[in-house]
Amino acid sequence: MTESNSSKSNPANPEKSGTTSEEVVLHLRGMVQRGELRPGDRLPPERNLAKSLGVSRPTLRAGIRSLAAVGVLQSRQGAGTFVVGADGPPSLDSSPLRLMAALHGFTTREMFEARQSIEMAMAGLAAERASGDQMASMAEELAGMYASLDEPEQYLVHDMRFHQSVAAASGNRILTALMNMVATILLDVRSKTVKRAKDLKESAEMHRQIYRAIRDRNPEAARDAMRDHLVLAQKAQESEEPDNDLTTRAEQNGDDASKSA
Amino acid sequence: MTESNSSKSNPANPEKSGTTSEEVVLHLRGMVQRGELRPGDRLPPERNLAKSLGVSRPTLRAGIRSLAAVGVLQSRQGAGTFVVGADGPPSLDSSPLRLMAALHGFTTREMFEARQSIEMAMAGLAAERASGDQMASMAEELAGMYASLDEPEQYLVHDMRFHQSVAAASGNRILTALMNMVATILLDVRSKTVKRAKDLKESAEMHRQIYRAIRDRNPEAARDAMRDHLVLAQKAQESEEPDNDLTTRAEQNGDDASKSA
DNA sequence: AATGAGAATTGGTGTTACCACTCCACGGTT
DNA sequence: AACCGTGGAGTGGTAACACCAATTCTCATT
């Protein structure tokens, strides 16, 4: 059933659900889910793969692009197409959520609330499960925050990494991925907010409370501390930028890949 | 190429950042976020749009496909390409999460836990905010559940819609979308689980407790009831299918569009 | 043996052509 | 006059070919 000649009807698959390129997507997804393609692997060249699947190269490329758009594949000109996902913490592309926010007019209030809900849950889980290394990672970032109270940008980095550490300690990579999705969008807004030193001190203190609660294996306290922290962060945010719509927010996101702690 | 001449109508962007098709994606995203394209709108025909953007049709199609893959656009042969998102409840495509689950070997335990965390938060919010209509919607589905105790498939529909109603009552569409993402994946597994009538009765009772807690404006009780419900659901699931990996789970998902209640 | 130039490989884009499907209007029938 | 069938025009879907750009590898030169 390669090409077999008559390019007209597709002999092999008459009842194919959708368009040919969709079929390609399903095929590739199947290869990934079946384990034939492992993270980091390189796909066969487009020309070969197209022939082996019995489709044209543009069609194959359409399928590849669909999977690339959702972050499963990544193509590099001259090098090849690779399966991603091996290296860093699992992370879903935030573009879909961002677009949906624009389409439906989501407010930053909802964003904060979503983030708050997820991070509270993760803080509680982290308090139950965090390993020694994970505790150390959190403490390290906490120290970094205190060490950069006069350097807002640097502080923000440690802030984010602290939350990443908590997420990792929660032991739930799905919640972690979802949190990253939401947090990435909020970051665009927050990065413009130049905090005052006093706020940073206050923020660091709240993070410290979160850490202590987790260290003490107290889920409820961890949840409360995380809630207080995010509520305060939201208030600080809102005071600087009263209107919030997310609809007309221009963004220039480079999908980052911050190393995990 | 358009670089060394044709100053025709290339209003787009000379500052090449990435590949041309990426630029197309950015342009279209910008149009959506800027509000020039509203949900339900039809994009200009590919041939026209390609010309107006100064790119070839395959390149334009690549960009469109990227946005279609993340659920922002939808193309219908013979009809056109449309901006989605108008009709039903906001929902993110679950394919990315599904693929990531396969790549990273996520367990159903994590899935259940993620769902539990999100739904508990939403139950709490719903208890605080649910409107009369939303209460009625929940009650309606609850009645439907009791009415179909001997019809597992029908019961499952009402079950899902009940959770949808709770999500809607939470007033947070982002959490709703995230929950749908996770729930869709779990559904594949759950749909195969044929429950016994006794389980259904028990399940309906738990849903009723959730409803009562929300109706009584008791967030803590709502959260607890939701937690108990999902914990039980998870146990029931695990008892039927002890091994869980999600990695080699074959699925045949048609991205559905269930009408909201 | 190390290094740089060139060839081979591979993805990215443009062009053209044709097919399949959908929508809408026109014309005929009832 | 209302209804239904049929056609055409428009639109996305696929294919084939050619060429460009970036990467990678090979091999000859130093």
XYZ file of C-alpha atoms in Angstrom, chain B residues 106-226:
121
model
C 2.181 10.036 33.441
C 0.092 7.816 35.609
C -3.632 7.860 35.998
C -2.959 8.544 39.641
C -1.553 11.915 38.706
C -4.453 12.510 36.383
C -6.995 11.766 39.052
C -5.125 13.856 41.530
C -4.979 16.784 39.148
C -8.629 16.512 38.407
C -9.421 16.205 42.059
C -7.453 19.314 42.911
C -9.087 21.384 40.223
C -12.586 20.185 40.848
C -12.310 20.677 44.567
C -11.316 24.257 43.982
C -14.189 24.744 41.587
C -16.680 23.171 43.954
C -15.601 25.632 46.590
C -15.964 28.545 44.245
C -19.313 27.305 43.056
C -20.568 27.220 46.615
C -19.704 30.871 46.921
C -21.000 32.127 43.619
C -23.478 29.822 41.966
C -26.465 31.643 40.572
C -29.999 30.396 40.694
C -29.899 29.195 37.146
C -26.689 27.370 37.750
C -28.131 25.718 40.819
C -31.076 24.636 38.742
C -28.804 23.251 36.084
C -26.947 21.155 38.608
C -30.156 19.918 40.151
C -31.462 18.993 36.764
C -28.494 16.836 35.916
C -28.639 15.315 39.353
C -32.206 14.310 38.695
C -31.127 12.862 35.390
C -28.569 10.752 37.176
C -31.112 9.329 39.538
C -33.417 8.693 36.626
C -30.851 6.626 34.762
C -29.422 4.436 37.467
C -30.064 1.403 35.349
C -28.591 2.897 32.209
C -24.855 3.305 32.746
C -24.177 5.151 29.521
C -26.930 7.611 30.062
C -25.861 8.008 33.632
C -22.363 8.868 32.547
C -23.685 11.647 30.355
C -25.530 13.237 33.246
C -22.519 12.699 35.447
C -20.317 14.623 33.084
C -22.862 17.361 32.638
C -23.240 17.714 36.361
C -19.543 18.340 36.652
C -19.797 20.756 33.784
C -22.514 22.589 35.618
C -20.410 22.827 38.724
C -17.550 24.105 36.630
C -19.764 26.730 35.071
C -21.013 27.752 38.486
C -17.462 28.260 39.655
C -17.330 31.261 37.398
C -13.801 30.456 36.350
C -13.601 29.463 32.737
C -9.914 28.794 32.898
C -10.252 26.162 35.546
C -13.171 24.809 33.585
C -11.055 24.480 30.497
C -8.235 22.837 32.388
C -10.602 20.411 34.030
C -12.077 19.465 30.694
C -8.622 18.822 29.397
C -7.874 16.338 32.130
C -11.341 14.870 32.312
C -11.389 14.127 28.604
C -8.396 11.894 28.964
C -9.759 10.097 31.970
C -12.995 9.607 30.124
C -11.324 7.340 27.608
C -10.435 5.045 30.416
C -13.625 5.387 32.324
C -15.934 4.809 29.428
C -14.884 1.223 29.389
C -15.798 0.745 32.975
C -19.258 -0.628 33.154
C -20.473 0.212 36.556
C -22.837 -1.821 38.566
C -26.135 -0.379 39.641
C -25.110 -0.240 43.252
C -22.093 1.858 42.381
C -24.247 4.216 40.424
C -26.574 4.693 43.325
C -23.664 5.424 45.560
C -22.205 7.795 43.013
C -25.457 9.659 42.666
C -25.644 10.062 46.414
C -22.226 11.635 46.466
C -23.176 14.012 43.722
C -26.187 14.931 45.719
C -24.004 15.779 48.654
C -21.930 18.010 46.447
C -25.020 19.740 45.225
C -26.406 20.241 48.679
C -23.172 21.722 49.908
C -23.101 24.165 47.028
C -26.737 25.026 47.510
C -26.074 25.640 51.180
C -23.216 27.960 50.289
C -20.783 25.848 52.188
C -17.461 25.856 50.318
C -15.658 23.555 52.714
C -18.375 20.961 52.565
C -18.481 21.253 48.809
C -14.769 20.683 48.566
C -14.919 17.731 50.907
C -17.829 16.179 49.097
C -16.092 16.580 45.769
